[in-house]
CSV table of C-alpha atoms and ligand atoms in Angstrom, one decimal:
chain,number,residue,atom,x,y,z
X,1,UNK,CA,-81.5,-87.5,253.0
X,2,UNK,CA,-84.2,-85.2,254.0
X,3,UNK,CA,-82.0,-81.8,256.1
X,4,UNK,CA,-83.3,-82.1,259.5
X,5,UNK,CA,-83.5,-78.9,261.3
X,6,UNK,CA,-84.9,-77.2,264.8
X,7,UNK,CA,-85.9,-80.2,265.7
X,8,UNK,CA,-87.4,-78.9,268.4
X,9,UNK,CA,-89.7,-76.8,267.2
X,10,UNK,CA,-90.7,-79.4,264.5
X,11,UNK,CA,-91.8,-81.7,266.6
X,12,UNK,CA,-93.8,-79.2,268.4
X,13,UNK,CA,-95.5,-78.2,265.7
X,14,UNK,CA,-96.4,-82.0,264.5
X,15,UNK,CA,-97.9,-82.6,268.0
X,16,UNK,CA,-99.9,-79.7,267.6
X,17,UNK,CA,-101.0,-80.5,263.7
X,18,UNK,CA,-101.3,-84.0,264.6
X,19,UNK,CA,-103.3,-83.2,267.7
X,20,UNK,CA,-106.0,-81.3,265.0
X,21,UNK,CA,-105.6,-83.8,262.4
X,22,UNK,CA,-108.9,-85.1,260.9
X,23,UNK,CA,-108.5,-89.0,261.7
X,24,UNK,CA,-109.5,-91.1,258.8
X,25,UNK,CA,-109.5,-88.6,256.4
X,26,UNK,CA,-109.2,-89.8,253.2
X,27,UNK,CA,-106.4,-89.7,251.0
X,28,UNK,CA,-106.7,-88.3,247.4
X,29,UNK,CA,-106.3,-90.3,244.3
X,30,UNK,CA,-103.0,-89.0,242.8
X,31,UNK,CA,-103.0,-88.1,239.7
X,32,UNK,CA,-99.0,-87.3,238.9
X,33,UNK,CA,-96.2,-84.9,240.4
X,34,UNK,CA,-98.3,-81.7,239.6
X,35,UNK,CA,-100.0,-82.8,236.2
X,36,UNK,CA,-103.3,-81.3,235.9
X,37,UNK,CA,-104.2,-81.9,239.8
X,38,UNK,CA,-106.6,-79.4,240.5
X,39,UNK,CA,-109.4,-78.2,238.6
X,40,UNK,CA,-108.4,-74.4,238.6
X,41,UNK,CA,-105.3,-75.9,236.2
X,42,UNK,CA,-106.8,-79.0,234.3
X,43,UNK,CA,-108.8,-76.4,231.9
X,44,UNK,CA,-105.3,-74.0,232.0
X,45,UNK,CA,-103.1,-76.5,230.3
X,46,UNK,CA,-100.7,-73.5,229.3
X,47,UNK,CA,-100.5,-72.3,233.2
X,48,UNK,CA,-100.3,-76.1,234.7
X,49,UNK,CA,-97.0,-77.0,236.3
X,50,UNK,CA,-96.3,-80.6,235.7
X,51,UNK,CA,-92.9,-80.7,237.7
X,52,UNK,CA,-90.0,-78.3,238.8
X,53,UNK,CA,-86.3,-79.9,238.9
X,54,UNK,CA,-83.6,-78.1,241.2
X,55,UNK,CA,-80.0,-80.0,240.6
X,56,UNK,CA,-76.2,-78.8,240.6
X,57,UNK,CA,-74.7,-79.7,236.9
X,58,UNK,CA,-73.5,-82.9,237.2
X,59,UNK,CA,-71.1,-81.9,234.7
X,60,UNK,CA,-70.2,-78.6,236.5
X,61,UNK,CA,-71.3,-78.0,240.2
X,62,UNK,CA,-70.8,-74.6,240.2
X,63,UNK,CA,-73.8,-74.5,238.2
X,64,UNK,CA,-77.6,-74.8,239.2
X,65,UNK,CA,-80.2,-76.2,236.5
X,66,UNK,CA,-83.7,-74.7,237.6
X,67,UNK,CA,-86.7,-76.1,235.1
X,68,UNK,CA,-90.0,-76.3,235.1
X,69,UNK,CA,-92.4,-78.1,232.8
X,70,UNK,CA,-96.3,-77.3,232.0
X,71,UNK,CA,-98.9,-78.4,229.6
X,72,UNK,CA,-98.2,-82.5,229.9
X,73,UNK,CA,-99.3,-85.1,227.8
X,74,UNK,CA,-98.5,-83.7,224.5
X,75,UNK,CA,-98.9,-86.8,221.9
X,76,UNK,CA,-96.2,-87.0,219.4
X,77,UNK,CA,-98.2,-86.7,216.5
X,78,UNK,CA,-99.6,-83.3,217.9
X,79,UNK,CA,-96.4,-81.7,218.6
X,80,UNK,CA,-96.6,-78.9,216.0
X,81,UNK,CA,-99.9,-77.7,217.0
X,82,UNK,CA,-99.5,-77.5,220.5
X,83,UNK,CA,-95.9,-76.8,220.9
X,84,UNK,CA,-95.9,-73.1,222.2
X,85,UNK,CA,-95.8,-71.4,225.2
X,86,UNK,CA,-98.9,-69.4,226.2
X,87,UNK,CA,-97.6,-65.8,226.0
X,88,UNK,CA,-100.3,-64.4,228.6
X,89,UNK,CA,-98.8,-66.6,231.3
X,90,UNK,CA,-95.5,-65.3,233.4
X,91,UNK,CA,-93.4,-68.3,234.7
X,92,UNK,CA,-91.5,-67.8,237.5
X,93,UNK,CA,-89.1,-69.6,239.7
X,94,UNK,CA,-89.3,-68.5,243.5
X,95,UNK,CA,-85.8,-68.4,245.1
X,96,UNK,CA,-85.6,-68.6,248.9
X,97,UNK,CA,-82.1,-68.2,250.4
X,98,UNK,CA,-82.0,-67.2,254.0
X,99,UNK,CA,-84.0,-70.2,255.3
X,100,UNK,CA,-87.5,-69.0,256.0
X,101,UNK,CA,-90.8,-69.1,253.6
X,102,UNK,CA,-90.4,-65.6,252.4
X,103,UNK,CA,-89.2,-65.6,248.5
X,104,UNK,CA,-85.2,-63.2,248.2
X,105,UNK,CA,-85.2,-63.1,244.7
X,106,UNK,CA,-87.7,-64.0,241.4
X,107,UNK,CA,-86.8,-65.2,238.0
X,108,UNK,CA,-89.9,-64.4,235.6
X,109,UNK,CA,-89.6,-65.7,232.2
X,110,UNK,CA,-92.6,-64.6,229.7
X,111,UNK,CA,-93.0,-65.2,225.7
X,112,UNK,CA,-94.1,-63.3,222.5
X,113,UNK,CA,-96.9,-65.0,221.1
X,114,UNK,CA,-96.5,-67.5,218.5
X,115,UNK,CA,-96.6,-66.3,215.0
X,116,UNK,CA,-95.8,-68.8,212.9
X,117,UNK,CA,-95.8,-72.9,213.3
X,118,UNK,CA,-91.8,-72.8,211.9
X,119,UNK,CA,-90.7,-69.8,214.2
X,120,UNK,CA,-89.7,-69.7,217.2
X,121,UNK,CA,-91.4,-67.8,220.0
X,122,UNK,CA,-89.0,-65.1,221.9
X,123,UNK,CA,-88.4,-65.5,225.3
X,124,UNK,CA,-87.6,-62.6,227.7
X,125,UNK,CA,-85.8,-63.8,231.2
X,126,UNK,CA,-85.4,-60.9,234.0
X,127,UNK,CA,-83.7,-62.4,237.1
X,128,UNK,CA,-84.6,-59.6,240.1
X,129,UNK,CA,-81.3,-58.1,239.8
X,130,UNK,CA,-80.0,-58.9,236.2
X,131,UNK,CA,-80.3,-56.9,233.4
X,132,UNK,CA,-83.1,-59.0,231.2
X,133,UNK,CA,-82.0,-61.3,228.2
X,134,UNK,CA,-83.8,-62.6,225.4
X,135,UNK,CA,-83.6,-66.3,223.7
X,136,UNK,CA,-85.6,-68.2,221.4
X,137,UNK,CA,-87.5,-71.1,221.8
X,138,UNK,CA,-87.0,-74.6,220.2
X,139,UNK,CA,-89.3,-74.9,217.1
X,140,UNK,CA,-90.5,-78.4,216.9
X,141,UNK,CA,-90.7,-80.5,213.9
X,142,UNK,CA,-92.6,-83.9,212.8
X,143,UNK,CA,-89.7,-84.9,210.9
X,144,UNK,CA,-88.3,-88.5,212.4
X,145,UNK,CA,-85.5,-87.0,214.7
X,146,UNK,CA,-86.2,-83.5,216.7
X,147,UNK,CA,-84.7,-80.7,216.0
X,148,UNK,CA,-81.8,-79.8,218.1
X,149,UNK,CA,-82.1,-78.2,221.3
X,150,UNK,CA,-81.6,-74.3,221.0
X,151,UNK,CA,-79.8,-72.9,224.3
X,152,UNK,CA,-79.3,-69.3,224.7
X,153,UNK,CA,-76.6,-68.0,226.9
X,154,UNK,CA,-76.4,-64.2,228.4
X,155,UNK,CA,-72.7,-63.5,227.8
X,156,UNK,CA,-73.2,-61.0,231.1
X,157,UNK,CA,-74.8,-63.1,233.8
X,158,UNK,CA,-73.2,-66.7,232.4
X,159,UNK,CA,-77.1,-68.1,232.6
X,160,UNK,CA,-78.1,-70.3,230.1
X,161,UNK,CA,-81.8,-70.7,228.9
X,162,UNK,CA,-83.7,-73.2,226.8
X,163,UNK,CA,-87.4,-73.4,226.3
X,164,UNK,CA,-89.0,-76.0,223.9
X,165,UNK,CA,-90.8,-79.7,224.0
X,166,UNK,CA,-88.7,-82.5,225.9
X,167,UNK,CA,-90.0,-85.9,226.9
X,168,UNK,CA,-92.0,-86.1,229.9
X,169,UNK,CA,-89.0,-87.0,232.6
X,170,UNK,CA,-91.6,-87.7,235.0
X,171,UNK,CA,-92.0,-91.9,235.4
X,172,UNK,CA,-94.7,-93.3,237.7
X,173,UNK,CA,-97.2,-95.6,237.1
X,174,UNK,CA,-100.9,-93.5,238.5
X,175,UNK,CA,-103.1,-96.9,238.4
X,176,UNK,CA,-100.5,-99.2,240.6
X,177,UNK,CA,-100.3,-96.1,243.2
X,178,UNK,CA,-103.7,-95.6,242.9
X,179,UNK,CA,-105.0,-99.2,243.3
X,180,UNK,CA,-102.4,-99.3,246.4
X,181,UNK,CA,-103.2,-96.4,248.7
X,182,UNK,CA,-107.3,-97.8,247.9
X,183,UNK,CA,-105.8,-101.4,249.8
X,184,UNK,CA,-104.0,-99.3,252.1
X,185,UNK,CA,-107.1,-96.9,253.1
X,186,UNK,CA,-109.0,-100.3,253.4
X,187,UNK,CA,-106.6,-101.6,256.4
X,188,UNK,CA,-105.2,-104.5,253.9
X,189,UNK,CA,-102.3,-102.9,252.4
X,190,UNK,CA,-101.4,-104.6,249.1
X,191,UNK,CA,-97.8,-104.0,247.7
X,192,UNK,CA,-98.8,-106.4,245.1
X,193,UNK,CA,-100.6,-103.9,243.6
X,194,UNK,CA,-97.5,-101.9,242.9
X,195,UNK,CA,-96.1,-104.6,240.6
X,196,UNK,CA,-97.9,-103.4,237.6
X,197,UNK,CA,-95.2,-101.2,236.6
X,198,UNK,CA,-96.8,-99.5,234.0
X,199,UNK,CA,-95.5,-95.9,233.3
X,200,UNK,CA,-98.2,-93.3,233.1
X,201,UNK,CA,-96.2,-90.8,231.3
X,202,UNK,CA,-93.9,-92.8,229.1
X,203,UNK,CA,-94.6,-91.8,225.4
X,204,UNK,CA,-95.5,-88.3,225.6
X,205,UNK,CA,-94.0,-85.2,225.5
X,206,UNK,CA,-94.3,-81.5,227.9
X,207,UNK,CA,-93.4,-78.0,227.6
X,208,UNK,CA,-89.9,-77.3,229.1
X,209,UNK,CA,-88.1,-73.9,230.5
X,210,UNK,CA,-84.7,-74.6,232.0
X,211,UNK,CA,-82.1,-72.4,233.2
X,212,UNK,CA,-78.2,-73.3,234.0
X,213,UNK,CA,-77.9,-70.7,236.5
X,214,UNK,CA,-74.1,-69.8,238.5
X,215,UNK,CA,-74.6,-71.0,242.1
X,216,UNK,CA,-73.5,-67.6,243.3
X,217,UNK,CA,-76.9,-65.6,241.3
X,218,UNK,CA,-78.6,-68.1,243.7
X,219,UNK,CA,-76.8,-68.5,247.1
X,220,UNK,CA,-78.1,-66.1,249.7
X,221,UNK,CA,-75.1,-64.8,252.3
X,222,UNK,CA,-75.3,-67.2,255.1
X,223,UNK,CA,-76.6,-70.6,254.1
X,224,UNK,CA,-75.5,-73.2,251.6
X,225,UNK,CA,-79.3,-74.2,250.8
X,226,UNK,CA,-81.8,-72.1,248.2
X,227,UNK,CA,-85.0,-72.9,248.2
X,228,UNK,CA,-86.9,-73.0,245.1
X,229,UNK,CA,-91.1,-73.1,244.0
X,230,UNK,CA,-92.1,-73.2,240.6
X,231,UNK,CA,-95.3,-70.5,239.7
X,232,UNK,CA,-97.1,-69.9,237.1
X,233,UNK,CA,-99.5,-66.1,236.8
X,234,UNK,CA,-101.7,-64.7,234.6
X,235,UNK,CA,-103.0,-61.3,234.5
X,236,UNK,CA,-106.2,-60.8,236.6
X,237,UNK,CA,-108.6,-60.2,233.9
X,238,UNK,CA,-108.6,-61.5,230.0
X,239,UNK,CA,-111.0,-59.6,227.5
X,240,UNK,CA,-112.2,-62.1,224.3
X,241,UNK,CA,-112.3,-59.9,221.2
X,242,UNK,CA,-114.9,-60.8,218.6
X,243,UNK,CA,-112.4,-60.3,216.0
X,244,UNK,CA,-110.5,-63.3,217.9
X,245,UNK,CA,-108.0,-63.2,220.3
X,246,UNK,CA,-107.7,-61.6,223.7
X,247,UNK,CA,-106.2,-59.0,225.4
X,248,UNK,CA,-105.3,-58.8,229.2
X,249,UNK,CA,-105.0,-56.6,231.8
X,250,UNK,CA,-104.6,-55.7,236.2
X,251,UNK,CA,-102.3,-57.4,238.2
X,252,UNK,CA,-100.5,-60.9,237.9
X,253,UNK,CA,-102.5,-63.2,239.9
X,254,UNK,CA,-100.9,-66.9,241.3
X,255,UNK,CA,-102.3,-69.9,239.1
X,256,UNK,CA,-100.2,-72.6,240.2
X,257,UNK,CA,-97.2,-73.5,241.9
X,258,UNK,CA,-95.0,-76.2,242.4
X,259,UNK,CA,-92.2,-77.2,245.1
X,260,UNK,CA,-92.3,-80.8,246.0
X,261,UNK,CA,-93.7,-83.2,243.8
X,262,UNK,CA,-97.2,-84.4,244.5
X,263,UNK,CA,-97.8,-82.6,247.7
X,264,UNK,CA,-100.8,-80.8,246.1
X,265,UNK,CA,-101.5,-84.0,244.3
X,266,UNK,CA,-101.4,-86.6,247.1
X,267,UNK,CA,-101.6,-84.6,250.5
X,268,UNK,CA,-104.6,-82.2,249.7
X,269,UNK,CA,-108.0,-83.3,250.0
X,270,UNK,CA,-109.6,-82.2,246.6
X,271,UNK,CA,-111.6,-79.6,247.8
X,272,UNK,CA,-108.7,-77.4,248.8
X,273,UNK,CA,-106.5,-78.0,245.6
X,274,UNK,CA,-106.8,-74.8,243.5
X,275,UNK,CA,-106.9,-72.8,247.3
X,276,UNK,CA,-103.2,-74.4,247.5
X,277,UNK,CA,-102.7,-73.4,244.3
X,278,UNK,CA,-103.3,-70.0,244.9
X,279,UNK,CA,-101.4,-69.8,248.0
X,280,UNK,CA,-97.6,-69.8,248.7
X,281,UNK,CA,-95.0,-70.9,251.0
X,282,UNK,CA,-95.4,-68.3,253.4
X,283,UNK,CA,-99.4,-70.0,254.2
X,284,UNK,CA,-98.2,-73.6,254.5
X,285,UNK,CA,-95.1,-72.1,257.1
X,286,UNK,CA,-98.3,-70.2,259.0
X,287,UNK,CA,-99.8,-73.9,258.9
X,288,UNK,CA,-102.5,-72.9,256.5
X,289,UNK,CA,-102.6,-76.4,255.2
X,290,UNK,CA,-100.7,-78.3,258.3
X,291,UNK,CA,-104.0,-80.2,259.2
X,292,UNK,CA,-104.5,-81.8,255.8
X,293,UNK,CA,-101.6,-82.9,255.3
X,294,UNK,CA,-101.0,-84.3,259.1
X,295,UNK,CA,-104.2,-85.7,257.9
X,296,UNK,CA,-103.6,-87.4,254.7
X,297,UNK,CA,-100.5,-89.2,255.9
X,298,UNK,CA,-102.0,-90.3,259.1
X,299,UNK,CA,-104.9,-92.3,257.1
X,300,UNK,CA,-102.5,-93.7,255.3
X,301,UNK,CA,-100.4,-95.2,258.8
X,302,UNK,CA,-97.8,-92.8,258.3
X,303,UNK,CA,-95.9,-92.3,261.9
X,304,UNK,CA,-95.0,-89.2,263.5
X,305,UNK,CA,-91.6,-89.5,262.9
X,306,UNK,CA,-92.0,-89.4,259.1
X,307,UNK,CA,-94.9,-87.5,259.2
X,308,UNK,CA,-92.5,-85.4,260.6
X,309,UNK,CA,-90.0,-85.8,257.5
X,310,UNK,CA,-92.2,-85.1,254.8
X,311,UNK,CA,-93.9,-82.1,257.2
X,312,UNK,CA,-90.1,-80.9,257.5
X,313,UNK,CA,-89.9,-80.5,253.6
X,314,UNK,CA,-93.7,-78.7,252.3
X,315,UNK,CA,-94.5,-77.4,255.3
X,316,UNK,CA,-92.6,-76.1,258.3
X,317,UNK,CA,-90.5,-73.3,255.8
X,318,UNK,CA,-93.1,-73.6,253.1
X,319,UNK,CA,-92.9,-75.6,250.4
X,320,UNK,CA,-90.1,-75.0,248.7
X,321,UNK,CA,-87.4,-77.7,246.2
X,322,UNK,CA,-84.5,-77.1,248.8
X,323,UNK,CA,-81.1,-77.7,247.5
X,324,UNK,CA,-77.8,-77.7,249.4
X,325,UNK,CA,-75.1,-76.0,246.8
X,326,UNK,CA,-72.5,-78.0,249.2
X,327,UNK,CA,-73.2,-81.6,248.3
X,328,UNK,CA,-71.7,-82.9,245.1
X,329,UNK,CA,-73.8,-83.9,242.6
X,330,UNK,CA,-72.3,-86.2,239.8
X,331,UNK,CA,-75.2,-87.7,238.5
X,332,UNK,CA,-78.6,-87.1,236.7
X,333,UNK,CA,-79.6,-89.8,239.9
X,334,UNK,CA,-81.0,-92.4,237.1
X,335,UNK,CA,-81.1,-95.9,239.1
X,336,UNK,CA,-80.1,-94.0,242.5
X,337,UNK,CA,-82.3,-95.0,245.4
X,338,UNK,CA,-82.3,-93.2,248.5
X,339,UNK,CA,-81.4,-96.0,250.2
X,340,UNK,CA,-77.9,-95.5,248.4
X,341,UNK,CA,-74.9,-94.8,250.5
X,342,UNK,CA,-74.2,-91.2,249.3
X,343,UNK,CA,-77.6,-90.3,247.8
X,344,UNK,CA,-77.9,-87.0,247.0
X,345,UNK,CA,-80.6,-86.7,245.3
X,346,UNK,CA,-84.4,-85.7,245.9
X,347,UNK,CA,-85.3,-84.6,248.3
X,348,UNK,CA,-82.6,-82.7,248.2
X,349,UNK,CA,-83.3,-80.8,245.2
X,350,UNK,CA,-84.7,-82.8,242.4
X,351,UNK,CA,-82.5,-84.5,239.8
X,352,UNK,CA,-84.5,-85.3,236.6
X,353,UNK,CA,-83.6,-89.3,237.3
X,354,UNK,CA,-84.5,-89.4,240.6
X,355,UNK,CA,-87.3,-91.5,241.3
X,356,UNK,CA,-89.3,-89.0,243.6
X,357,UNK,CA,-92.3,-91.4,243.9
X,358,UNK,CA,-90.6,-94.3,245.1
X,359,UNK,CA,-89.2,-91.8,247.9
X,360,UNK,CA,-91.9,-90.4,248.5
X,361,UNK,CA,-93.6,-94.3,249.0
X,362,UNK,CA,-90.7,-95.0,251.5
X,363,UNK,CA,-91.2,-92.0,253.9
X,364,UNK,CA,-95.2,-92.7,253.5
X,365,UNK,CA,-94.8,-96.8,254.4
X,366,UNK,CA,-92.6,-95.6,256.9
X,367,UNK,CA,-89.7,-96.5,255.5
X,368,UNK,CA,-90.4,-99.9,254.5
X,369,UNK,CA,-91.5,-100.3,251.2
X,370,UNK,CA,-88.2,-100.2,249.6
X,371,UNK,CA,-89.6,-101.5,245.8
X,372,UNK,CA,-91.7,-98.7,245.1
X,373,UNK,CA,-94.0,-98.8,241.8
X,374,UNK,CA,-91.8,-101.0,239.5
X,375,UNK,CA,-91.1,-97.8,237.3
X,376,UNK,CA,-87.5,-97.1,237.9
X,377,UNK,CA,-87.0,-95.0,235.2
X,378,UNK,CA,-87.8,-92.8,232.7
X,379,UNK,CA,-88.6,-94.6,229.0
X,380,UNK,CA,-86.1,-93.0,226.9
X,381,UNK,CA,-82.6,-91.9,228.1
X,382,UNK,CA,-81.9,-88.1,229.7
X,383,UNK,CA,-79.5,-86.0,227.7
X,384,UNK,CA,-75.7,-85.4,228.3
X,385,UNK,CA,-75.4,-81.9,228.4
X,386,UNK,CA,-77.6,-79.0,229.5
X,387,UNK,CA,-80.6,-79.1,229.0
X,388,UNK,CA,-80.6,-82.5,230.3
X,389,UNK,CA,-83.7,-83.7,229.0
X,390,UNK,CA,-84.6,-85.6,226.3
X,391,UNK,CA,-85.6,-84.8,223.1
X,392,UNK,CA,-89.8,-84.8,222.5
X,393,UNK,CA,-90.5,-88.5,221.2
X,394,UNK,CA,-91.0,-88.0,217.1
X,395,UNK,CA,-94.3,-89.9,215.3
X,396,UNK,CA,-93.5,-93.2,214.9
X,397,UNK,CA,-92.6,-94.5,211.8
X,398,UNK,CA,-94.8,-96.9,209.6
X,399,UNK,CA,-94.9,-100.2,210.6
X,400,UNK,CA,-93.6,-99.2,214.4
X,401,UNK,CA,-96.3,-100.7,217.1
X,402,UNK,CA,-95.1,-99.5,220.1
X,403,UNK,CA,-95.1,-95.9,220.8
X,404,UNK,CA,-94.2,-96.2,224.2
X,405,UNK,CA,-97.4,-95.2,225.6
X,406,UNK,CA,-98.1,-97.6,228.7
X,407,UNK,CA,-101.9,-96.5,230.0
I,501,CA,CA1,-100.0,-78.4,238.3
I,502,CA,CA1,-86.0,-65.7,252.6
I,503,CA,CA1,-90.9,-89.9,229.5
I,504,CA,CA1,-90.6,-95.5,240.7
């Protein structure tokens, strides 16, 4: 379940965000977790978060899996061409350990550029107080089966890297949400529209990074929890040669970042995406984007006291994945519900078979709308072993109809 915590002063601060809130604001449309939700990272495909994932190894607890995906909706049949990671980008995952918004430690992972379709790219990962490691990526293939995933471990630190195309794990079905908050805003809620079922995402593939990190790289000296925000940064100018190619150069500005899924996509009116974007935990703790939020929910009949839930998570410590290193995890959480006696799942952390929308629904319906968007899963099965993720979906063969695409 969602940690609880200064209760107190939560409430107090909801009274006072709800007191500002704009009344009958409107909610956004939402378009995914993180895919492509803002303008400032539609036309940056290479520096736009889809989803971040924060879960203890099911297979090994003393072990954290951080990942991050970017660059959705990669079509099978494309995979060569678009499988690489833009090497101008730094992604980073934000670690927060002591329990407020302020970031204790970075992990920036960056890549060579891509020389060759059949080669991989080399990744370098610098953890704030490691010595930096290299790995290579996973080249992709159009053969009928993928390749297999490559995964790199540093023999120093124990952390294990892989970077390369997976499936999308993210399952939701954008149309039936969409077509349900619209009855919602109209004051005629419609769960029907929910039954559609349809998922968004099934049949395509993403750009993965994922780390199998020792909990104690991680834990910070007094609390159990870790916090963690995806972000993706580029360098603050980029210089276009005429001879092709570009060069870059000044400091590493924010492009995107992602904690919780679908806060930016769901809970920020759309003229205030790419400023969220650009902004980090430490603004939505100062209540930089308090208002909105407060806002959004409130249109759509959300009560204080899970206003106050989902406010607890993205915005009273910053937005930040927070995962508690102390609860067992035994599971990838595919077919959990938080309903479950013994959940412990999202949002506590984010397992890649948790189904963070239908969560997500329940807190928003006030805890009532226990079915969610009839996609209860994702549409091929999660791997055994670290990574975790599936392999990217292969063209089909002749004569095979369905590619899994559901739009
Ligand atoms: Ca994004
Ligand atoms: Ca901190
Ligand atoms: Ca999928
Ligand atoms: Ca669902």
């Amino acid at each position: 379940m969602f940690p609880v915590r200064k209760k107190k002063s939560l409430m107090v601060a909801l009274t006072t965000a709800l007191a500002c809130a704009t009344i009958g604001t409107l909610a956004p449309p939402l378009q995914a977790a993180d895919h492509a939700e803002s303008t400032s990272v539609a036309g940056d495909p290479g520096a736009d978060i889809a989803d971040v994932f924060a879960f203890l190894d099911p297979t090994d607890n003393s072990k954290v899996i951080l990942a991050l995906d970017v660059e959705g909706f990669v079509v099978p049949s494309e995979l060569l061409n678009l499988s690489f990671f833009a090497p101008e980008v730094t992604y980073r995952f934000e670690i927060e350990n002591t329990g407020d918004a302020t970031p204790d430690q970075v992990i920036n992972i960056s890549f060579s550029p891509q020389t060759s379709r059949s080669q991989p790219q080399t990744a370098t990962i610098q953890f704030s107080n490691l010595h930096p490691f290299t790995a290579p990526t996973t080249v992709q293939t159009q053969a009928s089966t993928a390749n297999p995933f490559v995964v790199t471990t540093d023999p120093a630190s124990g952390v294990s890297f892989f970077a390369g195309l997976t499936d999308d794990p993210f399952f939701f079905d954008i149309v039936g949400f969409n077509r349900f908050v619209a009855s919602v805003l109209t004051g005629s809620p419609d769960p029907t529209q929910l039954q559609r079922g349809r998922d968004s995402f099934a049949g395509y593939n993403i750009h993965m990074i994922a780390l199998r990190v020792p909990a104690s790289l991680l834990k910070g000296p007094d609390s159990n929890v870790i916090g963690v925000n995806g972000v993706t940064l580029r360098r603050r100018f980029s210089v276009r040669s005429k001879f092709g190619g570009e060069s870059t150069l000044g400091r590493l500005i924010q492009v995107d970042r992602m904690a919780t899924p679908a806060v930016n996509t769901a809970l920020l009116p759309f003229p205030r995406k790419n400023e969220y974007n650009a902004s980090t935990p430490q603004d939505d703790a100062a209540g930089k984007f308090a208002n909105d939020i407060v806002g959004t929910l409130t249109a759509l009949g959300t009560n204080a006291t899970n206003i106050g839930i989902l406010a607890n998570v993205a915005v009273l410590h910053g937005d930040y994945l927070r995962l508690d290193l102390s609860v067992p995890n035994s599971s990838l959480g595919v077919g959990s519900r938080v309903t479950d006696a013994g959940y412990a799942g999202f949002p506590n952390g984010r397992r890649p078979g948790d189904d963070t929308i239908d969560v997500l629904l329940y807190f928003i319906t006030n805890q009532t709308l226990t079915t969610g968007d009839h996609v209860d899963s994702n549409d091929v099965s999660l791997g055994n072993s670290f990574p975790f993720f599936a392999p990217p979906q292969p063209p089909r063969a002749s004569g095979v109809i369905d590619d899994n695409t559901r739009n």
